[in-house]
Tab-separated table of C-alpha atoms in Angstrom:
chain	number	residue	atom	x	y	z
A	1138	MET	CA	-41.462	-1.220	-24.200
A	1139	SER	CA	-43.027	-4.205	-25.918
A	1140	THR	CA	-41.199	-7.472	-26.414
A	1141	PRO	CA	-41.586	-7.346	-30.246
A	1142	THR	CA	-39.836	-3.944	-30.282
A	1143	LEU	CA	-36.928	-5.333	-28.255
A	1144	SER	CA	-36.707	-8.313	-30.568
A	1145	ARG	CA	-36.617	-6.090	-33.649
A	1146	ARG	CA	-33.850	-3.974	-32.113
A	1147	ARG	CA	-31.804	-7.065	-31.299
A	1148	VAL	CA	-32.220	-8.331	-34.835
A	1149	CYS	CA	-31.105	-4.964	-36.246
A	1150	ILE	CA	-28.047	-4.906	-33.988
A	1151	ALA	CA	-27.157	-8.465	-34.979
A	1152	VAL	CA	-27.500	-7.677	-38.684
A	1153	ALA	CA	-25.397	-4.513	-38.335
A	1154	THR	CA	-22.696	-6.464	-36.488
A	1155	LEU	CA	-22.599	-9.164	-39.146
A	1156	CYS	CA	-22.355	-6.522	-41.890
A	1157	ALA	CA	-19.469	-4.818	-40.100
A	1158	LEU	CA	-17.625	-8.103	-39.752
A	1159	ALA	CA	-18.318	-9.077	-43.326
A	1160	ALA	CA	-17.101	-5.778	-44.851
A	1161	PRO	CA	-13.340	-6.453	-44.568
A	1162	LEU	CA	-13.816	-9.992	-45.884
A	1163	ALA	CA	-15.808	-8.745	-48.867
A	1164	GLN	CA	-13.148	-6.088	-49.504
A	1165	ALA	CA	-10.390	-8.712	-49.435
A	1166	GLN	CA	-12.334	-11.079	-51.700
A	1167	SER	CA	-12.830	-8.343	-54.314
A	1168	TYR	CA	-9.232	-7.119	-54.027
A	1169	PRO	CA	-7.806	-5.873	-56.256
A	1170	SER	CA	-10.449	-4.134	-58.336
A	1171	LYS	CA	-8.261	-1.311	-59.666
A	1172	PRO	CA	-4.575	-0.577	-60.404
A	1173	ILE	CA	-2.010	-0.861	-57.600
A	1174	THR	CA	0.798	1.647	-57.104
A	1175	ILE	CA	4.197	0.648	-55.742
A	1176	VAL	CA	6.060	3.686	-54.460
A	1177	VAL	CA	9.857	3.635	-54.658
A	1178	PRO	CA	11.280	6.384	-52.419
A	1179	TYR	CA	14.381	6.781	-54.607
A	1180	ALA	CA	15.206	7.851	-58.150
A	1181	PRO	CA	14.892	5.329	-61.001
A	1182	GLY	CA	17.760	2.944	-61.645
A	1183	GLY	CA	18.740	1.721	-58.182
A	1184	SER	CA	18.096	-1.662	-56.604
A	1185	ASN	CA	14.803	-0.595	-54.998
A	1186	ASP	CA	13.516	0.612	-58.359
A	1187	ASN	CA	14.731	-2.487	-60.220
A	1188	PHE	CA	13.167	-4.853	-57.674
A	1189	ALA	CA	9.866	-2.941	-57.685
A	1190	ARG	CA	9.537	-3.032	-61.476
A	1191	VAL	CA	10.243	-6.741	-61.886
A	1192	LEU	CA	8.117	-7.649	-58.857
A	1193	GLY	CA	5.352	-5.389	-60.174
A	1194	LYS	CA	5.220	-7.313	-63.445
A	1195	GLY	CA	4.842	-10.579	-61.556
A	1196	LEU	CA	2.133	-9.202	-59.273
A	1197	SER	CA	0.264	-7.663	-62.189
A	1198	ALA	CA	0.085	-11.031	-63.925
A	1199	ALA	CA	-1.049	-12.783	-60.746
A	1200	LEU	CA	-3.583	-10.174	-59.586
A	1201	LYS	CA	-4.936	-9.319	-63.060
A	1202	GLN	CA	-4.512	-5.590	-62.464
A	1203	PRO	CA	-1.905	-3.042	-63.597
A	1204	VAL	CA	0.878	-2.387	-61.084
A	1205	ILE	CA	2.386	1.071	-61.474
A	1206	VAL	CA	5.812	1.999	-60.083
A	1207	ASP	CA	5.930	5.601	-58.838
A	1208	ASN	CA	9.328	7.065	-57.901
A	1209	LYS	CA	9.139	9.623	-55.089
A	1210	PRO	CA	12.776	10.412	-54.178
A	1211	GLY	CA	13.860	12.842	-51.506
A	1212	ALA	CA	15.213	13.099	-47.961
A	1213	SER	CA	17.145	9.809	-48.153
A	1214	GLY	CA	13.996	7.872	-48.975
A	1215	ASN	CA	11.938	9.402	-46.176
A	1216	MET	CA	9.681	11.490	-48.434
A	1217	GLY	CA	8.272	8.568	-50.394
A	1218	THR	CA	8.065	6.401	-47.290
A	1219	ALA	CA	6.058	9.077	-45.461
A	1220	PHE	CA	3.711	9.314	-48.472
A	1221	VAL	CA	2.895	5.605	-48.196
A	1222	ALA	CA	2.605	5.713	-44.403
A	1223	LYS	CA	-0.127	8.360	-44.766
A	1224	ALA	CA	-1.903	6.759	-47.739
A	1225	PRO	CA	-5.275	4.979	-47.447
A	1226	ALA	CA	-4.829	1.519	-45.915
A	1227	ASP	CA	-6.622	-0.320	-48.709
A	1228	GLY	CA	-3.832	-2.278	-50.400
A	1229	TYR	CA	-3.619	0.000	-53.436
A	1230	THR	CA	-0.563	2.005	-52.326
A	1231	LEU	CA	2.508	-0.060	-51.455
A	1232	LEU	CA	6.178	0.619	-50.775
A	1233	VAL	CA	9.363	-1.123	-51.874
A	1234	VAL	CA	12.234	-0.133	-49.632
A	1235	SER	CA	15.512	-1.557	-48.397
A	1236	SER	CA	17.022	-1.971	-44.955
A	1237	SER	CA	17.898	1.725	-45.138
A	1238	LEU	CA	14.421	2.063	-43.595
A	1239	VAL	CA	15.782	0.737	-40.304
A	1240	THR	CA	19.208	2.396	-40.449
A	1241	ASN	CA	17.471	5.747	-40.948
A	1242	ALA	CA	15.052	5.018	-38.126
A	1243	ALA	CA	17.964	4.077	-35.871
A	1244	ILE	CA	19.371	7.618	-35.802
A	1245	GLN	CA	16.581	9.923	-37.008
A	1246	THR	CA	14.432	11.087	-34.115
A	1247	LYS	CA	12.133	13.367	-36.139
A	1248	LEU	CA	11.057	11.245	-39.082
A	1249	PRO	CA	7.609	12.090	-40.532
A	1250	PHE	CA	6.549	8.503	-39.858
A	1251	ASP	CA	7.153	5.663	-37.410
A	1252	ALA	CA	8.844	2.756	-39.184
A	1253	VAL	CA	7.115	0.219	-36.924
A	1254	LYS	CA	3.728	1.786	-36.142
A	1255	ASP	CA	2.875	3.460	-39.466
A	1256	LEU	CA	3.792	0.686	-41.903
A	1257	ALA	CA	2.516	-2.868	-42.301
A	1258	PRO	CA	5.193	-5.333	-43.451
A	1259	VAL	CA	3.832	-7.399	-46.343
A	1260	ALA	CA	6.719	-9.510	-47.599
A	1261	MET	CA	10.475	-9.523	-47.628
A	1262	ILE	CA	11.662	-9.674	-51.215
A	1263	ALA	CA	15.373	-10.388	-50.994
A	1264	LYS	CA	18.514	-10.340	-48.909
A	1265	GLY	CA	22.083	-9.966	-50.023
A	1266	PRO	CA	25.564	-9.445	-48.629
A	1267	PHE	CA	27.719	-6.485	-49.521
A	1268	ILE	CA	31.193	-6.664	-51.043
A	1269	VAL	CA	34.240	-5.352	-49.161
A	1270	ALA	CA	36.435	-3.569	-51.708
A	1271	VAL	CA	39.641	-1.539	-51.648
A	1272	ASN	CA	41.476	0.455	-54.292
A	1273	ASN	CA	44.277	-1.216	-56.182
A	1274	ASP	CA	47.006	0.542	-54.197
A	1275	PHE	CA	45.784	-0.748	-50.833
A	1276	PRO	CA	48.222	-3.243	-49.245
A	1277	ALA	CA	45.776	-6.101	-48.637
A	1278	LYS	CA	44.242	-8.929	-50.642
A	1279	THR	CA	42.581	-11.032	-47.915
A	1280	PRO	CA	40.322	-10.311	-44.945
A	1281	LYS	CA	43.160	-10.919	-42.464
A	1282	GLU	CA	45.511	-8.647	-44.392
A	1283	LEU	CA	42.817	-5.943	-44.472
A	1284	VAL	CA	42.352	-6.021	-40.702
A	1285	SER	CA	46.123	-6.049	-40.125
A	1286	ALA	CA	46.642	-3.041	-42.414
A	1287	LEU	CA	43.880	-1.047	-40.714
A	1288	LYS	CA	45.150	-1.880	-37.233
A	1289	ALA	CA	48.709	-0.937	-38.176
A	1290	ALA	CA	47.709	2.592	-39.194
A	1291	PRO	CA	44.709	3.924	-37.211
A	1292	GLY	CA	43.198	6.940	-38.964
A	1293	LYS	CA	45.465	6.708	-42.007
A	1294	TYR	CA	42.781	5.295	-44.283
A	1295	ALA	CA	39.281	6.502	-45.144
A	1296	TYR	CA	36.147	4.680	-46.186
A	1297	ALA	CA	33.350	5.911	-48.422
A	1298	SER	CA	29.594	5.615	-47.983
A	1299	SER	CA	26.578	6.844	-49.909
A	1300	GLY	CA	25.642	9.086	-46.980
A	1301	ILE	CA	25.007	9.363	-43.264
A	1302	ALA	CA	22.833	6.473	-41.985
A	1303	SER	CA	23.272	4.585	-45.259
A	1304	THR	CA	23.456	0.823	-45.096
A	1305	ASN	CA	27.081	0.870	-46.234
A	1306	GLN	CA	27.992	3.230	-43.402
A	1307	PHE	CA	26.432	0.854	-40.885
A	1308	ALA	CA	28.099	-2.147	-42.533
A	1309	THR	CA	31.517	-0.467	-42.249
A	1310	GLU	CA	30.985	0.843	-38.737
A	1311	GLN	CA	30.014	-2.649	-37.621
A	1312	LEU	CA	33.258	-3.936	-39.125
A	1313	LYS	CA	35.233	-1.226	-37.305
A	1314	ALA	CA	33.541	-2.008	-33.998
A	1315	LEU	CA	34.147	-5.744	-34.168
A	1316	SER	CA	37.685	-5.534	-35.540
A	1317	GLY	CA	38.864	-2.767	-33.206
A	1318	THR	CA	40.031	-0.565	-36.078
A	1319	PHE	CA	39.672	3.142	-36.821
A	1320	VAL	CA	38.961	4.323	-40.359
A	1321	LEU	CA	37.816	7.838	-41.265
A	1322	HIS	CA	34.334	8.193	-42.759
A	1323	VAL	CA	33.762	10.193	-45.953
A	1324	PRO	CA	30.023	10.354	-46.808
A	1325	TYR	CA	28.930	11.000	-50.392
A	1326	LYS	CA	25.589	11.866	-51.966
A	1327	GLY	CA	25.180	8.510	-53.655
A	1328	ILE	CA	27.269	5.464	-54.414
A	1329	GLY	CA	28.503	6.707	-57.810
A	1330	PRO	CA	30.820	9.433	-56.458
A	1331	ALA	CA	32.000	7.053	-53.722
A	1332	VAL	CA	33.048	4.477	-56.324
A	1333	THR	CA	34.817	7.164	-58.377
A	1334	ASP	CA	36.868	8.340	-55.410
A	1335	LEU	CA	37.730	4.787	-54.380
A	1336	ILE	CA	39.152	4.159	-57.835
A	1337	GLY	CA	41.021	7.467	-57.624
A	1338	ASN	CA	42.463	6.613	-54.164
A	1339	GLN	CA	40.754	9.559	-52.456
A	1340	VAL	CA	39.324	6.906	-50.132
A	1341	GLN	CA	40.658	3.402	-49.638
A	1342	LEU	CA	37.718	1.249	-48.507
A	1343	LEU	CA	34.144	0.802	-49.663
A	1344	ILE	CA	31.546	-1.741	-48.585
A	1345	SER	CA	28.573	-1.808	-50.926
A	1346	SER	CA	26.301	-4.006	-53.007
A	1347	GLY	CA	27.637	-6.392	-55.624
A	1348	PRO	CA	26.203	-4.526	-58.647
A	1349	SER	CA	27.822	-1.296	-57.405
A	1350	ILE	CA	31.266	-2.871	-57.075
A	1351	MET	CA	31.746	-6.068	-59.073
A	1352	PRO	CA	31.761	-4.504	-62.576
A	1353	PHE	CA	34.749	-2.393	-61.494
A	1354	VAL	CA	36.415	-5.379	-59.834
A	1355	LYS	CA	36.060	-7.405	-63.028
A	1356	GLY	CA	37.409	-4.435	-64.976
A	1357	GLY	CA	40.509	-4.353	-62.784
A	1358	ARG	CA	39.796	-0.909	-61.341
A	1359	MET	CA	39.430	-2.002	-57.697
A	1360	ARG	CA	39.981	-5.147	-55.627
A	1361	ALA	CA	37.306	-7.193	-53.848
A	1362	ILE	CA	38.372	-8.609	-50.489
A	1363	ALA	CA	35.347	-10.383	-49.022
A	1364	VAL	CA	31.582	-10.668	-48.671
A	1365	THR	CA	29.828	-9.360	-45.571
A	1366	SER	CA	27.666	-12.434	-44.948
A	1367	ALA	CA	28.640	-14.859	-42.198
A	1368	GLU	CA	29.167	-17.635	-44.751
A	1369	PRO	CA	30.338	-17.722	-48.385
A	1370	SER	CA	27.635	-16.450	-50.714
A	1371	PRO	CA	26.404	-17.480	-54.180
A	1372	ILE	CA	26.520	-13.765	-54.974
A	1373	ALA	CA	30.331	-13.946	-55.160
A	1374	PRO	CA	31.357	-17.559	-54.425
A	1375	GLU	CA	35.024	-16.789	-55.064
A	1376	LEU	CA	35.193	-14.392	-52.090
A	1377	PRO	CA	35.619	-15.465	-48.438
A	1378	PRO	CA	33.379	-14.019	-45.723
A	1379	MET	CA	34.825	-11.104	-43.768
A	1380	ALA	CA	33.862	-13.094	-40.682
A	1381	SER	CA	36.830	-15.383	-41.389
A	1382	ALA	CA	39.001	-12.588	-39.982
A	1383	VAL	CA	36.427	-10.787	-37.805
A	1384	PRO	CA	34.369	-13.331	-35.824
A	1385	GLY	CA	30.723	-12.349	-35.470
A	1386	TYR	CA	30.716	-9.952	-38.393
A	1387	ASN	CA	27.585	-10.358	-40.503
A	1388	PHE	CA	25.805	-7.743	-42.572
A	1389	GLU	CA	23.143	-8.439	-45.163
A	1390	ALA	CA	20.917	-5.810	-46.717
A	1391	TRP	CA	17.265	-6.611	-47.325
A	1392	TRP	CA	14.515	-5.322	-49.594
A	1393	GLY	CA	10.836	-5.615	-48.819
A	1394	LEU	CA	7.252	-4.678	-49.628
A	1395	LEU	CA	5.209	-2.704	-47.101
A	1396	ALA	CA	1.754	-1.128	-46.909
A	1397	PRO	CA	0.183	1.564	-44.733
A	1398	ALA	CA	-0.601	0.408	-41.199
A	1399	GLY	CA	-4.177	-0.757	-40.871
A	1400	THR	CA	-4.299	-2.493	-44.242
A	1401	PRO	CA	-6.738	-5.418	-43.812
A	1402	PRO	CA	-4.886	-8.609	-42.813
A	1403	GLU	CA	-6.670	-10.521	-45.577
A	1404	ILE	CA	-5.189	-8.188	-48.205
A	1405	VAL	CA	-1.735	-8.351	-46.625
A	1406	ALA	CA	-1.943	-12.154	-46.636
A	1407	ARG	CA	-3.042	-12.205	-50.294
A	1408	LEU	CA	-0.153	-9.969	-51.317
A	1409	ASN	CA	2.314	-12.016	-49.274
A	1410	THR	CA	1.200	-15.218	-50.998
A	1411	GLU	CA	1.549	-13.700	-54.459
A	1412	VAL	CA	4.929	-12.101	-53.720
A	1413	ASN	CA	6.308	-15.404	-52.448
A	1414	LYS	CA	5.107	-17.115	-55.630
A	1415	VAL	CA	7.026	-14.550	-57.702
A	1416	LEU	CA	10.139	-15.098	-55.552
A	1417	ALA	CA	9.985	-18.837	-56.245
A	1418	SER	CA	10.090	-18.425	-60.017
A	1419	PRO	CA	13.390	-19.289	-61.748
A	1420	GLU	CA	13.250	-16.034	-63.714
A	1421	PHE	CA	13.052	-13.892	-60.568
A	1422	LYS	CA	15.799	-15.868	-58.849
A	1423	GLU	CA	18.069	-15.298	-61.859
A	1424	PHE	CA	17.237	-11.585	-61.851
A	1425	LEU	CA	18.015	-11.265	-58.141
A	1426	LEU	CA	21.360	-13.018	-58.489
A	1427	LYS	CA	22.393	-10.472	-61.106
A	1428	GLU	CA	21.363	-7.755	-58.649
A	1429	GLY	CA	23.491	-9.263	-55.880
A	1430	ALA	CA	20.660	-10.723	-53.837
A	1431	LEU	CA	18.776	-13.939	-53.086
A	1432	PRO	CA	15.035	-14.524	-52.540
A	1433	ALA	CA	14.005	-14.192	-48.900
A	1434	PRO	CA	10.376	-15.321	-48.532
A	1435	MET	CA	8.820	-14.568	-45.148
A	1436	THR	CA	5.405	-14.271	-43.585
A	1437	PRO	CA	4.254	-10.736	-42.706
A	1438	ALA	CA	4.824	-11.546	-39.025
A	1439	GLN	CA	8.396	-12.697	-39.666
A	1440	PHE	CA	9.152	-9.577	-41.686
A	1441	ALA	CA	7.655	-7.375	-38.953
A	1442	ALA	CA	9.844	-9.097	-36.365
A	1443	THR	CA	12.932	-8.471	-38.522
A	1444	ILE	CA	12.203	-4.740	-38.716
A	1445	ALA	CA	11.415	-4.494	-35.008
A	1446	ALA	CA	14.683	-6.247	-34.099
A	1447	ASP	CA	16.871	-4.336	-36.568
A	1448	ILE	CA	16.107	-0.834	-35.296
A	1449	PRO	CA	17.388	-1.275	-31.693
A	1450	ARG	CA	20.367	-3.260	-32.998
A	1451	TRP	CA	21.450	-0.394	-35.250
A	1452	GLN	CA	20.589	2.174	-32.557
A	1453	LYS	CA	23.079	0.431	-30.292
A	1454	LEU	CA	25.763	0.495	-32.981
A	1455	ALA	CA	25.018	4.157	-33.777
A	1456	LYS	CA	25.497	5.103	-30.139
A	1457	GLN	CA	28.667	3.042	-29.840
A	1458	GLN	CA	30.204	4.446	-33.039
A	1459	ASN	CA	28.787	7.966	-32.663
A	1460	ILE	CA	26.765	7.853	-35.892
A	1461	VAL	CA	24.692	11.027	-35.923
A	1462	PRO	CA	22.299	12.471	-38.525
A	1463	GLU	CA	23.429	15.224	-40.889
């Protein structure tokens, strides 16, 4: 074989290699060139949906493309999440989900996706403590009185959740484990019926988000005892942390933006930058506070580490407290 032929082949290989390396960069530089869809794996009206719609408006303005929110409810959020996990990894199909992603993954062994391997964390949006609430007939007004009442009557009282593996179930089971108390679990299909039965004294304890509870507290229909964060929170500055009576107790829900695994890092980085800019705006901060949350800007790597650490932590609690799927 002649030397010129070898040289031509080497040149062709070099050009092909450079083109292959340049393709993702060109894709990222032209991104986005069409509308982006944010999938919310729940029905309209909840926190995930609210966060996605307001965030979508901010991203649309920054990226100069329409951002469409598509609700795909079903199977406790797993249907919509699986849809995104299997979508093309091009940055045009994204997911807004809460920490229920990791509580589900902690006990579900046959999910149609892998929460770590099939999704690329883009940006954490917000974090927020829950509110510990009791009905008006419950004999406690402080965290210490709550623990004392529960310890004095094991099994007498019941707590509500929005379902098996819900974040409020895990928040309450963590409280039970650390306080050495026993409270019966009554799962509901959503937070609305749980709130109704708390007011009606069918259950006595509910730990849930501020927007789910505080309107009823302010209306005098239930009593707020504490926040679930380790320290007092701007969400409800008048409430003490539950940790004041149960050392080590700390539960904060999070909400975040994810993409299919394999999405080009340059696109993930671009989205992360734009999301964090939206989080820094006074308007978004005010919106989050009304929703019972605070901005929680992170890098994609930090968000990925949070998810990876949360799953085994909740798996351990699930095993300890015998939390099993329906």
